[in-house]
Coordinates of C-alpha atoms in Angstrom, one line a residue:
X23 CA -41.4 -121.6 97.1
X24 CA -41.7 -117.9 97.7
X25 CA -44.0 -118.4 100.6
X26 CA -41.5 -120.8 102.2
X27 CA -38.6 -118.4 101.5
X28 CA -40.2 -115.5 103.2
X29 CA -42.4 -117.1 105.8
X30 CA -39.8 -116.2 108.5
X31 CA -39.8 -112.6 107.3
X32 CA -43.5 -112.4 107.8
X33 CA -43.2 -113.8 111.3
X34 CA -40.5 -111.3 112.2
X35 CA -42.9 -108.5 111.3
X36 CA -41.6 -107.2 108.0
X37 CA -44.4 -105.2 106.4
X38 CA -45.0 -102.2 104.3
X39 CA -45.4 -100.0 107.4
X40 CA -42.1 -101.1 109.1
X41 CA -39.3 -98.6 109.4
X42 CA -36.2 -99.1 107.3
X43 CA -35.2 -97.8 103.9
X44 CA -38.9 -98.1 102.7
X45 CA -39.0 -94.8 100.9
X46 CA -42.5 -95.3 99.3
X47 CA -45.3 -93.0 100.3
X48 CA -48.8 -92.6 99.1
X49 CA -47.6 -90.4 96.1
X50 CA -45.0 -92.8 94.8
X51 CA -46.3 -96.1 95.9
X52 CA -49.7 -95.8 94.2
X53 CA -51.4 -93.8 91.6
X54 CA -51.5 -90.0 92.3
X55 CA -55.0 -88.7 92.8
X56 CA -56.4 -85.3 91.9
X57 CA -55.9 -84.3 95.6
X58 CA -52.2 -84.9 95.2
X59 CA -51.8 -82.8 92.1
X60 CA -49.7 -80.2 94.0
X61 CA -47.1 -82.8 94.9
X62 CA -44.2 -82.8 92.4
X63 CA -44.0 -86.2 90.7
X64 CA -40.3 -85.9 89.8
X65 CA -37.4 -84.3 91.6
X66 CA -36.4 -80.8 90.5
X67 CA -33.0 -82.0 89.1
X68 CA -34.8 -84.3 86.6
X69 CA -36.8 -81.4 85.1
X70 CA -34.3 -78.6 85.5
X71 CA -35.1 -76.0 82.7
X72 CA -31.5 -74.7 82.5
X73 CA -30.4 -73.5 79.1
X74 CA -26.8 -72.7 78.1
X75 CA -27.4 -69.0 78.6
X76 CA -28.6 -69.7 82.1
X77 CA -25.5 -71.7 82.9
X78 CA -23.2 -69.0 81.6
X79 CA -25.0 -66.4 83.7
X80 CA -24.4 -68.5 86.8
X81 CA -20.6 -68.8 86.2
X82 CA -18.5 -66.6 88.5
X83 CA -17.0 -63.7 86.7
X84 CA -13.5 -64.5 87.9
X85 CA -13.4 -67.9 86.2
X86 CA -11.1 -67.9 83.2
X87 CA -11.6 -69.9 80.0
X88 CA -9.1 -72.6 80.9
X89 CA -7.7 -72.3 84.5
X90 CA -4.3 -73.7 85.2
X91 CA -4.0 -76.9 87.2
X92 CA -0.9 -75.7 89.1
X93 CA 0.6 -72.2 89.4
X94 CA 4.2 -73.2 88.4
X95 CA 5.7 -76.3 86.8
X96 CA 7.6 -78.1 89.5
X97 CA 10.6 -78.7 87.2
X98 CA 10.6 -75.1 85.9
X99 CA 10.1 -76.1 82.3
X100 CA 7.6 -75.2 79.7
X101 CA 6.6 -76.2 76.2
X102 CA 9.5 -74.2 74.7
X103 CA 12.0 -76.5 76.5
X104 CA 10.7 -79.6 74.8
X105 CA 13.2 -79.5 71.9
X106 CA 16.1 -79.1 74.3
X107 CA 15.3 -82.2 76.4
X108 CA 14.1 -84.6 73.7
X109 CA 17.2 -86.8 74.1
X110 CA 17.2 -86.6 77.8
X111 CA 17.2 -90.2 79.2
X112 CA 15.0 -89.1 82.1
X113 CA 12.5 -87.4 79.8
X114 CA 9.6 -89.7 80.9
X115 CA 10.3 -89.3 84.6
X116 CA 10.0 -85.6 84.7
X117 CA 6.8 -84.3 86.4
X118 CA 4.0 -83.4 84.0
X119 CA 3.6 -80.0 82.6
X120 CA 0.5 -77.8 83.0
X121 CA -0.5 -78.5 79.4
X122 CA -0.2 -82.3 80.1
X123 CA -2.2 -82.0 83.3
X124 CA -4.9 -80.1 81.5
X125 CA -5.1 -82.8 78.9
X126 CA -5.5 -85.3 81.7
X127 CA -8.3 -83.3 83.3
X128 CA -10.4 -83.2 80.1
X129 CA -9.9 -87.0 79.6
X130 CA -11.1 -88.0 83.1
X131 CA -14.8 -88.0 83.7
X132 CA -16.0 -87.3 87.2
X133 CA -17.3 -90.6 88.7
X134 CA -21.0 -90.5 89.5
X135 CA -23.4 -92.8 91.4
X136 CA -25.3 -94.1 88.3
X137 CA -22.2 -95.0 86.4
X138 CA -20.7 -96.8 89.3
X139 CA -23.9 -98.7 90.2
X140 CA -24.3 -99.9 86.6
X141 CA -20.8 -101.4 86.5
X142 CA -20.9 -102.9 89.9
X143 CA -24.2 -104.5 89.2
X144 CA -22.9 -106.0 86.0
X145 CA -19.8 -107.3 87.8
X146 CA -21.9 -108.8 90.6
X147 CA -24.2 -110.5 88.2
X148 CA -21.2 -112.2 86.5
X149 CA -19.9 -113.2 89.9
X150 CA -23.3 -114.7 90.8
X151 CA -23.5 -116.8 87.6
X152 CA -19.9 -117.9 88.2
X153 CA -20.6 -118.9 91.7
X154 CA -23.7 -121.0 90.7
X155 CA -21.7 -122.7 87.9
X156 CA -18.8 -123.6 90.2
X157 CA -20.8 -124.8 93.2
X158 CA -22.8 -127.9 92.4
X159 CA -24.3 -127.8 95.9
X160 CA -26.0 -124.5 95.3
X161 CA -29.7 -124.8 96.2
X162 CA -31.8 -126.0 93.3
X163 CA -34.9 -124.4 94.9
X164 CA -33.1 -121.0 95.0
X165 CA -31.8 -121.5 91.5
X166 CA -35.3 -122.0 90.1
X167 CA -36.5 -119.0 92.0
X168 CA -33.7 -116.8 90.5
X169 CA -34.4 -118.1 87.0
X170 CA -38.1 -117.0 87.3
X171 CA -41.0 -118.0 85.1
X172 CA -40.0 -116.4 81.8
X173 CA -42.0 -113.2 82.2
X174 CA -39.2 -111.0 83.5
X175 CA -39.5 -112.2 87.1
X176 CA -36.1 -113.9 87.1
X177 CA -34.1 -110.8 86.1
X178 CA -36.2 -108.7 88.5
X179 CA -35.4 -111.0 91.5
X180 CA -31.7 -111.0 90.6
X181 CA -31.7 -107.2 90.3
X182 CA -33.3 -106.8 93.7
X183 CA -30.9 -109.2 95.4
X184 CA -27.8 -107.6 93.7
X185 CA -29.1 -104.2 94.8
X186 CA -29.3 -105.5 98.4
X187 CA -25.6 -106.4 98.4
X188 CA -24.5 -103.2 96.7
X189 CA -26.6 -101.1 99.2
X190 CA -24.9 -102.8 102.1
X191 CA -21.5 -102.3 100.6
X192 CA -22.1 -98.6 99.9
X193 CA -23.6 -98.1 103.4
X194 CA -20.3 -99.4 104.9
X195 CA -18.5 -96.9 102.7
X196 CA -20.8 -94.1 103.7
X197 CA -21.9 -93.2 100.2
X198 CA -25.4 -94.7 100.0
X199 CA -28.2 -92.2 99.4
X200 CA -31.4 -93.3 101.1
X201 CA -33.6 -91.8 98.4
X202 CA -32.5 -94.3 95.8
X203 CA -34.9 -97.0 94.9
X204 CA -34.6 -100.6 93.7
X205 CA -33.6 -100.8 90.0
X206 CA -35.1 -103.7 88.1
X207 CA -38.3 -104.0 90.2
X208 CA -41.5 -104.7 88.3
X209 CA -43.3 -101.6 89.6
X210 CA -40.6 -98.9 89.0
X211 CA -40.8 -95.2 89.7
X212 CA -38.3 -92.4 89.2
X213 CA -36.3 -93.5 92.2
X214 CA -35.4 -96.7 90.4
X215 CA -33.8 -94.9 87.5
X216 CA -30.2 -95.4 88.6
X217 CA -28.9 -93.4 85.6
X218 CA -30.2 -90.3 87.4
X219 CA -28.8 -91.2 90.8
X220 CA -26.6 -88.7 92.5
X221 CA -24.5 -88.9 95.7
X222 CA -25.8 -86.8 98.6
X223 CA -23.1 -84.2 98.0
X224 CA -23.2 -84.3 94.2
X225 CA -24.4 -81.1 92.4
X226 CA -26.6 -81.0 89.4
X227 CA -23.4 -81.1 87.3
X228 CA -19.8 -80.1 87.6
X229 CA -18.4 -77.1 85.6
X230 CA -15.2 -77.8 83.7
X231 CA -14.1 -74.2 84.1
X232 CA -14.4 -74.4 87.9
X233 CA -10.8 -73.9 89.2
X234 CA -11.8 -75.9 92.3
X235 CA -13.2 -78.8 90.3
X236 CA -12.7 -82.1 92.2
X237 CA -10.5 -83.6 89.5
X238 CA -8.4 -80.5 89.3
X239 CA -7.8 -80.8 93.1
X240 CA -6.9 -84.5 92.6
X241 CA -4.4 -83.5 89.9
X242 CA -2.8 -80.8 92.1
X243 CA -1.9 -83.6 94.5
X244 CA 0.3 -85.1 91.8
X245 CA 2.3 -81.9 91.4
X246 CA 6.0 -82.7 91.1
X247 CA 5.5 -86.5 91.0
X248 CA 7.9 -88.4 88.7
X249 CA 6.9 -91.4 86.6
X250 CA 5.4 -94.2 88.8
X251 CA 5.5 -92.1 92.0
X252 CA 2.5 -92.4 94.3
X253 CA 0.8 -89.3 95.6
X254 CA -0.7 -88.7 99.0
X255 CA -3.3 -91.3 100.1
X256 CA -6.7 -90.5 101.6
X257 CA -6.5 -91.2 105.4
X258 CA -9.8 -93.0 105.6
X259 CA -11.3 -96.1 104.0
X260 CA -14.9 -94.9 104.5
X261 CA -16.7 -91.6 104.4
X262 CA -17.9 -90.0 107.7
X263 CA -21.6 -89.3 108.0
X264 CA -20.9 -85.6 108.6
X265 CA -18.4 -85.2 105.8
X266 CA -18.6 -82.0 103.8
X267 CA -19.0 -82.1 100.0
X268 CA -15.4 -81.2 99.5
X269 CA -14.3 -84.1 101.8
X270 CA -16.7 -86.5 100.0
X271 CA -15.3 -85.5 96.6
X272 CA -11.7 -86.0 97.8
X273 CA -12.7 -89.5 99.1
X274 CA -14.3 -90.4 95.8
X275 CA -11.3 -89.3 93.7
X276 CA -9.0 -91.3 96.0
X277 CA -10.7 -94.7 95.3
X278 CA -8.9 -97.4 93.3
X279 CA -11.4 -97.4 90.4
X280 CA -10.6 -93.7 89.8
X281 CA -6.9 -93.7 90.6
X282 CA -6.3 -96.5 88.1
X283 CA -7.8 -94.4 85.3
X284 CA -5.8 -91.4 86.6
X285 CA -2.5 -93.2 86.5
X286 CA -3.2 -94.6 83.1
X287 CA -3.9 -91.1 81.9
X288 CA -0.7 -90.0 83.5
X289 CA 1.2 -92.7 81.6
X290 CA -0.5 -91.7 78.4
X291 CA 0.8 -88.2 78.7
X292 CA 4.4 -89.5 79.2
X293 CA 4.1 -91.8 76.2
X294 CA 3.2 -88.7 74.2
X295 CA 6.7 -87.4 74.8
X296 CA 8.1 -90.1 72.6
X297 CA 7.5 -91.5 69.2
X298 CA 7.5 -95.0 70.8
X299 CA 4.4 -96.7 72.2
X300 CA 3.9 -99.2 75.0
X301 CA 1.1 -101.0 76.7
X302 CA 0.4 -98.4 79.3
X303 CA -2.3 -100.5 81.1
X304 CA 0.1 -103.3 81.6
X305 CA 2.8 -101.0 82.9
X306 CA 0.4 -99.4 85.4
X307 CA -0.9 -102.7 86.6
X308 CA 2.6 -104.1 87.1
X309 CA 3.4 -101.1 89.3
X310 CA 0.3 -101.7 91.3
X311 CA 1.3 -105.3 91.8
X312 CA 4.8 -104.2 92.9
X313 CA 3.2 -101.8 95.4
X314 CA 0.7 -104.4 96.6
X315 CA -2.1 -102.1 95.5
X316 CA -3.8 -104.7 93.3
X317 CA -6.5 -107.2 94.3
X318 CA -6.7 -110.5 92.4
X319 CA -10.5 -110.2 92.1
X320 CA -10.0 -107.0 90.0
X321 CA -8.7 -109.2 87.2
X322 CA -12.3 -110.2 86.4
X323 CA -13.0 -108.8 82.9
X324 CA -16.3 -107.7 81.4
X325 CA -17.5 -108.4 77.9
X326 CA -15.3 -105.6 76.6
X327 CA -12.2 -107.0 78.4
X328 CA -12.1 -104.2 81.0
X329 CA -11.6 -104.7 84.7
X330 CA -13.3 -102.9 87.5
X331 CA -11.3 -102.1 90.6
X332 CA -13.2 -101.7 93.8
X333 CA -13.7 -99.0 96.5
X334 CA -11.0 -100.0 99.0
X335 CA -7.3 -100.5 98.8
X336 CA -5.7 -103.8 99.9
X337 CA -4.2 -102.1 103.0
X338 CA -7.6 -100.7 103.9
X339 CA -9.6 -104.0 103.4
X340 CA -7.7 -107.1 102.2
X341 CA -10.9 -109.1 102.0
X342 CA -12.9 -109.6 98.9
X343 CA -15.7 -107.1 97.9
X344 CA -17.8 -109.9 96.4
X345 CA -21.1 -110.6 98.2
X346 CA -21.4 -113.7 100.4
X347 CA -23.2 -115.8 97.8
X348 CA -23.5 -118.8 100.1
X349 CA -26.2 -116.8 101.9
X350 CA -28.5 -117.3 99.0
X351 CA -28.9 -121.0 99.9
X352 CA -31.1 -119.7 102.7
X353 CA -33.1 -116.8 101.3
X354 CA -35.3 -116.6 104.4
X355 CA -32.2 -115.7 106.6
X356 CA -31.1 -112.7 104.5
X357 CA -31.8 -109.4 106.1
X358 CA -33.8 -107.9 103.3
X359 CA -35.3 -104.5 104.0
X360 CA -39.1 -104.0 103.9
X361 CA -38.8 -102.3 100.5
X362 CA -36.8 -105.2 99.1
X363 CA -39.3 -107.7 100.4
X364 CA -42.1 -105.7 98.8
X365 CA -40.2 -105.7 95.5
X366 CA -39.7 -109.4 95.7
X367 CA -43.3 -110.1 96.5
X368 CA -44.3 -108.1 93.3
X369 CA -42.7 -111.0 91.3
X370 CA -45.2 -113.5 92.7
X371 CA -48.0 -114.4 90.3
X372 CA -46.8 -111.7 87.9
X373 CA -49.1 -111.3 84.9
X374 CA -47.4 -109.3 82.0
X375 CA -50.7 -108.5 80.3
X376 CA -52.2 -107.1 83.6
X377 CA -49.0 -105.2 84.1
X378 CA -49.2 -103.6 80.6
X379 CA -52.8 -102.5 81.4
X380 CA -51.7 -101.2 84.8
X381 CA -49.0 -99.1 83.2
X382 CA -51.5 -97.7 80.7
X383 CA -53.9 -96.7 83.5
X384 CA -51.0 -95.2 85.4
X385 CA -50.1 -93.1 82.4
X386 CA -53.7 -91.8 82.1
X387 CA -53.8 -91.0 85.8
X388 CA -50.5 -89.1 85.6
X389 CA -51.7 -87.1 82.6
X390 CA -55.0 -86.3 84.4
X391 CA -53.0 -85.2 87.4
X392 CA -50.8 -82.8 85.3
X393 CA -53.9 -81.4 83.5
X394 CA -55.6 -80.7 86.9
X395 CA -52.4 -79.1 88.2
X396 CA -52.3 -76.8 85.2
X397 CA -56.0 -76.0 85.6
X398 CA -55.5 -75.0 89.2
X399 CA -52.5 -72.9 88.4
X400 CA -54.5 -71.1 85.7
X401 CA -57.3 -70.5 88.1
X402 CA -54.9 -69.1 90.7
X403 CA -53.5 -66.7 88.1
X404 CA -57.0 -65.7 87.1
X405 CA -56.8 -67.2 83.7
X406 CA -60.1 -69.2 84.0

């Protein structure tokens, strides 16, 4: 079945030496040899030796312990005025105070590539299963191929295919990083560890005390907004290839999946002004429906009952973000990259016992490489 599915690819010249997103080289595609001992096996940001003291030394001296979000409250009120306005019928509509904005800041995590990939992958897997269940005409041959042989090949093939569609989606958005690998493949390396993925512009980590933190900038755009009011929108639906880190961060914090959490956090602060409680998620979603900012496909819920908004607003892209699953009926016609083809071919004739032995030998080779690198360094310093 696999030979049939990929025979066309072979005819078209897909191979390990073709250009594309095939990131593998001799170091990462095979076992490192002693001659390659000087080549780092992991990126610097995976083995950063920073300690808390190192971090504190790097902080600019002019950073304060808890910088203000905005210089002055737009409605000229402060915490001492709370008792005076408790019975104000417009209490909930007033713009948020600095203390409330700070509380929002510490409750909103900065979106990162690994977090987003994890949730999009889970969403697309559910969509794939739903599509197969609701389409009796789905290819039985492809279904058997996706199910695999019970040795992990099925989940691996599904992971590779889902990654293919996420990659295409993120490339259109301008956020894909070409150094990322193929999570779920049977021969993984550090590039496949999506939990460590970072956007091209993303630093090692963001400092909460940074007055110019991306989320602080996003909150400043909401200065003076009353309850339910929409702030300024990002002018572009995709990121330019030459965008600066600041522009990229502004784009990321303007996406629906972040703005939904931000508006829910805003509503939570307003609810804190009263002894009453309400379903803030329902209230925020109803507002999005009224503004035509909600897509029906975002109503899909995960196992925890949470929804996952996408990257584009309805006015930017009214079409669905779901992959074109009908393409799977003809696997040989999908424009897989050379790296993806290689990863799929790894699942052919997969032997779990042989794989376990291969991993053991790889670990031994890596250890030998590290010892050799240490020996060379000791010789260079005159220690041996």
